[in-house]
mmCIF file of C-alpha atoms in Angstrom:
data_model
loop_
_atom_site.group_PDB
_atom_site.id
_atom_site.type_symbol
_atom_site.label_atom_id
_atom_site.label_comp_id
_atom_site.label_asym_id
_atom_site.label_seq_id
_atom_site.Cartn_x
_atom_site.Cartn_y
_atom_site.Cartn_z
ATOM 1 C CA UNK A 4 -100.238 56.322 -148.305
ATOM 2 C CA UNK A 5 -101.737 57.611 -145.053
ATOM 3 C CA UNK A 6 -105.152 56.090 -144.566
ATOM 4 C CA UNK A 7 -105.138 52.281 -144.523
ATOM 5 C CA UNK A 8 -105.767 50.825 -141.076
ATOM 6 C CA UNK A 9 -106.560 47.591 -139.297
ATOM 7 C CA UNK A 10 -110.274 47.987 -138.606
ATOM 8 C CA UNK A 11 -111.593 44.753 -137.123
ATOM 9 C CA UNK A 12 -110.427 41.208 -136.458
ATOM 10 C CA UNK A 13 -111.900 37.997 -135.129
ATOM 11 C CA UNK A 14 -109.262 35.601 -133.763
ATOM 12 C CA UNK A 15 -111.411 32.938 -132.064
ATOM 13 C CA UNK A 16 -114.208 31.574 -134.276
ATOM 14 C CA UNK A 17 -116.213 28.740 -132.791
ATOM 15 C CA UNK A 18 -119.844 28.259 -133.845
ATOM 16 C CA UNK A 19 -120.254 30.630 -136.802
ATOM 17 C CA UNK A 20 -119.249 29.725 -140.364
ATOM 18 C CA UNK A 21 -117.835 33.176 -141.071
ATOM 19 C CA UNK A 22 -116.200 32.306 -144.411
ATOM 20 C CA UNK A 23 -119.262 30.477 -145.745
ATOM 21 C CA UNK A 24 -117.473 27.257 -146.664
ATOM 22 C CA UNK A 25 -120.072 25.077 -144.976
ATOM 23 C CA UNK A 26 -118.528 24.475 -141.548
ATOM 24 C CA UNK A 27 -117.179 26.572 -138.646
ATOM 25 C CA UNK A 28 -113.436 25.926 -138.297
ATOM 26 C CA UNK A 29 -110.235 27.769 -137.407
ATOM 27 C CA UNK A 30 -110.203 28.946 -141.043
ATOM 28 C CA UNK A 31 -113.041 31.331 -140.106
ATOM 29 C CA UNK A 32 -110.572 33.705 -138.420
ATOM 30 C CA UNK A 33 -110.584 37.043 -140.224
ATOM 31 C CA UNK A 34 -108.881 40.427 -140.432
ATOM 32 C CA UNK A 35 -110.488 43.534 -141.922
ATOM 33 C CA UNK A 36 -108.727 46.605 -143.315
ATOM 34 C CA UNK A 37 -110.304 49.998 -143.999
ATOM 35 C CA UNK A 38 -109.159 52.850 -146.233
ATOM 36 C CA UNK A 39 -110.230 56.094 -144.592
ATOM 37 C CA UNK A 40 -108.675 58.255 -147.315
ATOM 38 C CA UNK A 41 -110.314 59.805 -150.376
ATOM 39 C CA UNK A 42 -108.131 57.847 -152.795
ATOM 40 C CA UNK A 43 -107.798 54.139 -153.617
ATOM 41 C CA UNK A 44 -104.608 52.564 -152.265
ATOM 42 C CA UNK A 45 -102.518 49.931 -154.049
ATOM 43 C CA UNK A 46 -101.517 47.399 -151.388
ATOM 44 C CA UNK A 47 -99.129 45.481 -153.667
ATOM 45 C CA UNK A 48 -96.136 44.449 -151.545
ATOM 46 C CA UNK A 49 -97.739 45.419 -148.223
ATOM 47 C CA UNK A 50 -97.936 42.634 -145.652
ATOM 48 C CA UNK A 51 -99.690 41.353 -142.547
ATOM 49 C CA UNK A 52 -98.053 39.348 -139.773
ATOM 50 C CA UNK A 53 -99.021 38.170 -136.314
ATOM 51 C CA UNK A 54 -95.731 38.684 -134.476
ATOM 52 C CA UNK A 55 -92.605 40.775 -135.117
ATOM 53 C CA UNK A 56 -90.173 37.892 -134.520
ATOM 54 C CA UNK A 57 -92.176 34.731 -134.971
ATOM 55 C CA UNK A 58 -95.697 33.467 -135.435
ATOM 56 C CA UNK A 59 -97.019 32.675 -138.891
ATOM 57 C CA UNK A 60 -95.211 33.468 -142.103
ATOM 58 C CA UNK A 61 -96.143 37.038 -143.150
ATOM 59 C CA UNK A 62 -98.884 37.426 -145.754
ATOM 60 C CA UNK A 63 -97.765 39.641 -148.657
ATOM 61 C CA UNK A 64 -100.493 41.306 -150.686
ATOM 62 C CA UNK A 65 -100.282 40.229 -154.339
ATOM 63 C CA UNK A 66 -99.811 42.694 -157.216
ATOM 64 C CA UNK A 67 -102.956 44.595 -158.104
ATOM 65 C CA UNK A 68 -104.560 44.503 -154.635
ATOM 66 C CA UNK A 69 -106.502 47.774 -154.663
ATOM 67 C CA UNK A 70 -108.419 49.048 -151.641
ATOM 68 C CA UNK A 71 -111.016 51.624 -152.774
ATOM 69 C CA UNK A 72 -111.459 54.965 -151.025
ATOM 70 C CA UNK A 73 -113.534 54.343 -147.877
ATOM 71 C CA UNK A 74 -113.491 50.653 -148.785
ATOM 72 C CA UNK A 75 -113.148 47.510 -146.684
ATOM 73 C CA UNK A 76 -110.928 44.487 -147.369
ATOM 74 C CA UNK A 77 -111.847 41.264 -145.587
ATOM 75 C CA UNK A 78 -109.210 38.524 -145.353
ATOM 76 C CA UNK A 79 -109.869 35.069 -143.944
ATOM 77 C CA UNK A 80 -107.221 32.711 -142.599
ATOM 78 C CA UNK A 81 -107.526 30.697 -145.830
ATOM 79 C CA UNK A 82 -106.293 33.848 -147.629
ATOM 80 C CA UNK A 83 -103.477 34.937 -145.321
ATOM 81 C CA UNK A 84 -102.444 31.632 -143.654
ATOM 82 C CA UNK A 85 -102.038 33.700 -140.463
ATOM 83 C CA UNK A 86 -102.948 31.620 -137.395
ATOM 84 C CA UNK A 87 -104.152 34.001 -134.679
ATOM 85 C CA UNK A 88 -103.646 32.691 -131.147
ATOM 86 C CA UNK A 89 -106.691 32.363 -128.925
ATOM 87 C CA UNK A 90 -104.933 33.453 -125.720
ATOM 88 C CA UNK A 91 -102.951 36.502 -126.851
ATOM 89 C CA UNK A 92 -101.337 37.685 -130.067
ATOM 90 C CA UNK A 93 -100.745 40.771 -132.154
ATOM 91 C CA UNK A 94 -101.550 41.686 -135.746
ATOM 92 C CA UNK A 95 -99.420 44.145 -137.700
ATOM 93 C CA UNK A 96 -99.931 45.916 -141.036
ATOM 94 C CA UNK A 97 -96.615 46.745 -142.721
ATOM 95 C CA UNK A 98 -95.689 48.901 -145.701
ATOM 96 C CA UNK A 99 -93.418 47.376 -148.377
ATOM 97 C CA UNK A 100 -90.326 48.837 -146.662
ATOM 98 C CA UNK A 101 -91.212 47.099 -143.383
ATOM 99 C CA UNK A 102 -92.602 50.179 -141.641
ATOM 100 C CA UNK A 103 -95.351 49.280 -139.185
ATOM 101 C CA UNK A 104 -98.407 51.201 -140.399
ATOM 102 C CA UNK A 105 -100.812 49.865 -137.771
ATOM 103 C CA UNK A 106 -100.956 47.120 -135.146
ATOM 104 C CA UNK A 107 -103.177 45.620 -132.466
ATOM 105 C CA UNK A 108 -102.074 43.466 -129.538
ATOM 106 C CA UNK A 109 -104.969 41.586 -127.975
ATOM 107 C CA UNK A 110 -105.617 39.216 -125.063
ATOM 108 C CA UNK A 111 -108.326 36.712 -124.170
ATOM 109 C CA UNK A 112 -110.609 36.966 -127.221
ATOM 110 C CA UNK A 113 -114.152 35.710 -126.722
ATOM 111 C CA UNK A 114 -115.518 33.034 -129.111
ATOM 112 C CA UNK A 115 -117.084 34.514 -132.264
ATOM 113 C CA UNK A 116 -116.471 38.051 -130.946
ATOM 114 C CA UNK A 117 -114.362 40.635 -132.704
ATOM 115 C CA UNK A 118 -112.039 43.477 -131.785
ATOM 116 C CA UNK A 119 -113.408 46.570 -133.561
ATOM 117 C CA UNK A 120 -112.499 50.202 -133.903
ATOM 118 C CA UNK A 121 -115.283 52.329 -132.409
ATOM 119 C CA UNK A 122 -115.089 54.523 -135.539
ATOM 120 C CA UNK A 123 -113.881 52.998 -138.803
ATOM 121 C CA UNK A 124 -110.153 53.534 -139.242
ATOM 122 C CA UNK A 125 -109.620 55.993 -136.393
ATOM 123 C CA UNK A 126 -111.536 54.991 -133.243
ATOM 124 C CA UNK A 127 -110.284 53.234 -130.141
ATOM 125 C CA UNK A 128 -110.458 49.434 -130.083
ATOM 126 C CA UNK A 129 -113.579 48.019 -128.423
ATOM 127 C CA UNK A 130 -114.889 44.509 -127.749
ATOM 128 C CA UNK A 131 -118.636 45.129 -127.370
ATOM 129 C CA UNK A 132 -119.569 45.822 -131.010
ATOM 130 C CA UNK A 133 -121.238 42.965 -132.910
ATOM 131 C CA UNK A 134 -118.921 41.507 -135.575
ATOM 132 C CA UNK A 135 -119.366 43.295 -138.917
ATOM 133 C CA UNK A 136 -117.014 41.706 -141.481
ATOM 134 C CA UNK A 137 -116.825 43.909 -144.572
ATOM 135 C CA UNK A 138 -119.256 46.456 -143.099
ATOM 136 C CA UNK A 139 -119.067 49.632 -140.989
ATOM 137 C CA UNK A 140 -118.358 49.095 -137.303
ATOM 138 C CA UNK A 141 -121.414 50.024 -135.252
ATOM 139 C CA UNK A 142 -122.560 49.462 -131.665
ATOM 140 C CA UNK A 143 -125.276 46.896 -131.066
ATOM 141 C CA UNK A 144 -128.775 48.177 -131.756
ATOM 142 C CA UNK A 145 -131.382 47.360 -129.102
ATOM 143 C CA UNK A 146 -134.815 46.435 -130.447
ATOM 144 C CA UNK A 147 -138.036 45.898 -128.468
ATOM 145 C CA UNK A 148 -138.947 42.317 -127.627
ATOM 146 C CA UNK A 149 -142.373 40.799 -128.208
ATOM 147 C CA UNK A 150 -142.971 40.609 -124.427
ATOM 148 C CA UNK A 151 -143.418 43.259 -121.763
ATOM 149 C CA UNK A 152 -139.936 42.797 -120.361
ATOM 150 C CA UNK A 153 -137.901 46.019 -120.534
ATOM 151 C CA UNK A 154 -134.712 44.148 -121.440
ATOM 152 C CA UNK A 155 -133.697 44.770 -125.089
ATOM 153 C CA UNK A 156 -132.614 42.085 -127.500
ATOM 154 C CA UNK A 157 -129.449 42.673 -129.477
ATOM 155 C CA UNK A 158 -129.647 42.088 -133.207
ATOM 156 C CA UNK A 159 -127.148 42.350 -136.019
ATOM 157 C CA UNK A 160 -127.891 44.297 -139.177
ATOM 158 C CA UNK A 161 -130.404 42.159 -141.115
ATOM 159 C CA UNK A 162 -129.125 40.439 -144.210
ATOM 160 C CA UNK A 163 -130.837 40.497 -147.574
ATOM 161 C CA UNK A 164 -133.917 38.315 -147.954
ATOM 162 C CA UNK A 165 -136.122 37.319 -150.826
ATOM 163 C CA UNK A 166 -138.439 40.248 -150.023
ATOM 164 C CA UNK A 167 -135.667 42.849 -149.875
ATOM 165 C CA UNK A 168 -135.596 45.082 -152.982
ATOM 166 C CA UNK A 169 -132.673 44.102 -155.165
ATOM 167 C CA UNK A 170 -130.148 46.969 -155.415
ATOM 168 C CA UNK A 171 -129.524 48.093 -158.983
ATOM 169 C CA UNK A 172 -125.832 48.524 -159.560
ATOM 170 C CA UNK A 173 -123.775 45.375 -158.900
ATOM 171 C CA UNK A 174 -122.412 43.791 -162.069
ATOM 172 C CA UNK A 175 -119.946 41.216 -163.299
ATOM 173 C CA UNK A 176 -117.058 43.396 -164.421
ATOM 174 C CA UNK A 177 -114.145 41.169 -165.431
ATOM 175 C CA UNK A 178 -113.182 37.514 -165.324
ATOM 176 C CA UNK A 179 -110.196 35.342 -166.201
ATOM 177 C CA UNK A 180 -111.114 31.679 -166.859
ATOM 178 C CA UNK A 181 -107.873 30.280 -168.281
ATOM 179 C CA UNK A 182 -104.789 31.111 -166.173
ATOM 180 C CA UNK A 183 -101.542 29.563 -167.289
ATOM 181 C CA UNK A 184 -98.254 31.315 -166.541
ATOM 182 C CA UNK A 185 -99.246 34.062 -164.085
ATOM 183 C CA UNK A 186 -99.628 33.519 -160.327
ATOM 184 C CA UNK A 187 -102.713 35.756 -160.082
ATOM 185 C CA UNK A 188 -103.638 34.822 -156.504
ATOM 186 C CA UNK A 189 -100.107 35.208 -155.171
ATOM 187 C CA UNK A 190 -99.887 31.777 -153.534
ATOM 188 C CA UNK A 191 -96.502 31.034 -155.072
ATOM 189 C CA UNK A 192 -97.431 29.023 -158.174
ATOM 190 C CA UNK A 193 -99.613 29.450 -161.282
ATOM 191 C CA UNK A 194 -102.412 26.862 -161.140
ATOM 192 C CA UNK A 195 -106.090 26.503 -162.017
ATOM 193 C CA UNK A 196 -106.815 28.190 -158.670
ATOM 194 C CA UNK A 197 -105.710 31.465 -160.286
ATOM 195 C CA UNK A 198 -109.047 31.770 -162.110
ATOM 196 C CA UNK A 199 -110.869 34.886 -160.925
ATOM 197 C CA UNK A 200 -114.131 36.807 -161.179
ATOM 198 C CA UNK A 201 -114.513 40.520 -160.432
ATOM 199 C CA UNK A 202 -117.669 42.401 -159.436
ATOM 200 C CA UNK A 203 -118.215 46.169 -159.532
ATOM 201 C CA UNK A 204 -120.763 48.352 -157.749
ATOM 202 C CA UNK A 205 -121.627 51.251 -160.042
ATOM 203 C CA UNK A 206 -124.139 52.737 -157.600
ATOM 204 C CA UNK A 207 -123.695 55.500 -155.042
ATOM 205 C CA UNK A 208 -124.500 53.194 -152.105
ATOM 206 C CA UNK A 209 -122.752 50.151 -150.607
ATOM 207 C CA UNK A 210 -124.563 46.887 -151.363
ATOM 208 C CA UNK A 211 -124.919 43.975 -148.938
ATOM 209 C CA UNK A 212 -124.315 40.808 -150.980
ATOM 210 C CA UNK A 213 -125.331 38.437 -148.176
ATOM 211 C CA UNK A 214 -127.225 35.559 -149.772
ATOM 212 C CA UNK A 215 -126.359 36.528 -153.351
ATOM 213 C CA UNK A 216 -124.618 33.833 -155.384
ATOM 214 C CA UNK A 217 -122.407 33.081 -158.366
ATOM 215 C CA UNK A 218 -122.645 30.004 -160.555
ATOM 216 C CA UNK A 219 -121.155 28.840 -163.849
ATOM 217 C CA UNK A 220 -124.154 27.106 -165.404
ATOM 218 C CA UNK A 221 -127.931 27.293 -164.911
ATOM 219 C CA UNK A 222 -128.404 23.511 -164.747
ATOM 220 C CA UNK A 223 -125.032 22.081 -163.867
ATOM 221 C CA UNK A 224 -121.407 23.003 -163.499
ATOM 222 C CA UNK A 225 -119.897 23.773 -160.115
ATOM 223 C CA UNK A 226 -121.876 24.117 -156.919
ATOM 224 C CA UNK A 227 -123.051 27.759 -156.633
ATOM 225 C CA UNK A 228 -121.001 30.064 -154.429
ATOM 226 C CA UNK A 229 -123.194 31.874 -151.882
ATOM 227 C CA UNK A 230 -121.834 35.130 -150.466
ATOM 228 C CA UNK A 231 -121.511 34.860 -146.669
ATOM 229 C CA UNK A 232 -123.286 37.216 -144.253
ATOM 230 C CA UNK A 233 -121.661 40.629 -144.041
ATOM 231 C CA UNK A 234 -120.247 40.719 -147.596
ATOM 232 C CA UNK A 235 -120.399 44.443 -148.350
ATOM 233 C CA UNK A 236 -119.421 45.922 -151.722
ATOM 234 C CA UNK A 237 -118.684 49.647 -151.278
ATOM 235 C CA UNK A 238 -120.074 52.288 -153.619
ATOM 236 C CA UNK A 239 -117.938 52.266 -156.791
ATOM 237 C CA UNK A 240 -115.962 49.397 -155.258
ATOM 238 C CA UNK A 241 -114.565 46.182 -156.720
ATOM 239 C CA UNK A 242 -114.711 42.661 -155.296
ATOM 240 C CA UNK A 243 -112.170 40.114 -156.560
ATOM 241 C CA UNK A 244 -112.921 36.415 -156.044
ATOM 242 C CA UNK A 245 -110.461 33.645 -156.856
ATOM 243 C CA UNK A 246 -111.398 30.027 -157.490
ATOM 244 C CA UNK A 247 -110.103 29.193 -154.007
ATOM 245 C CA UNK A 248 -112.862 31.484 -152.677
ATOM 246 C CA UNK A 249 -115.784 30.410 -154.849
ATOM 247 C CA UNK A 250 -114.831 26.809 -155.776
ATOM 248 C CA UNK A 251 -116.237 27.616 -159.254
ATOM 249 C CA UNK A 252 -114.301 25.766 -161.962
ATOM 250 C CA UNK A 253 -114.534 27.808 -165.176
ATOM 251 C CA UNK A 254 -114.206 25.705 -168.322
ATOM 252 C CA UNK A 255 -111.476 26.619 -170.781
ATOM 253 C CA UNK A 256 -113.505 25.778 -173.912
ATOM 254 C CA UNK A 257 -116.832 27.481 -173.159
ATOM 255 C CA UNK A 258 -118.823 28.353 -170.061
ATOM 256 C CA UNK A 259 -120.991 31.052 -168.537
ATOM 257 C CA UNK A 260 -120.890 32.988 -165.272
ATOM 258 C CA UNK A 261 -124.039 34.261 -163.586
ATOM 259 C CA UNK A 262 -124.623 36.642 -160.672
ATOM 260 C CA UNK A 263 -127.886 35.903 -158.864
ATOM 261 C CA UNK A 264 -129.856 37.810 -156.235
ATOM 262 C CA UNK A 265 -131.050 35.896 -153.176
#
């Protein structure tokens, strides 16, 4: 299909806990794809690599990986196992037959700064946009300061807070608590990590899930999973979360799953 592109990547995390696991590490590297077409695209068998003849082992998208029309797919290093070099490297998106669909070669990335397309899916690559994992790429927005100085301050898009109206439309849509023989997460072996939870946005607008959470019991169970800043669920889009992402251990006798606003 003609429409899936590399859209943004951050190779050199330093001080920001981008993946929301509690600490900023090399695992906070991320790659974002965008589907600029009007149709969802099945990425089963597609792959990402960081060098044509070396680098990390290619990441192959597992069966059932669907990228909605005009949707974003955010992949952390914990997902792909791709180790992006901090001096220079390249990232390639390949079709199942090995055809290079898109690629970016970069040099000298700045800490916690991303390489972004100036327009999602089609624009030139720029380095002065604020990182926007899972969200549209946009230039920094100057806002007035509280002083008389004419210099603007640069702010990122604000995340949801307790006073932000809760969007009506995001729902639990499907979950699988008891994997056994199927390697659902595509890591090479069927284990308890293949448990998954799926969300769906039935509204006509994308929803920022920053600060929302999932848990598996109101007064116990696993530690709640809090969605990291920049988690955007497109209109009529799906979000698939494996146990490796949420750390939620779903019981095989009885349990409950809850989606909570900030």
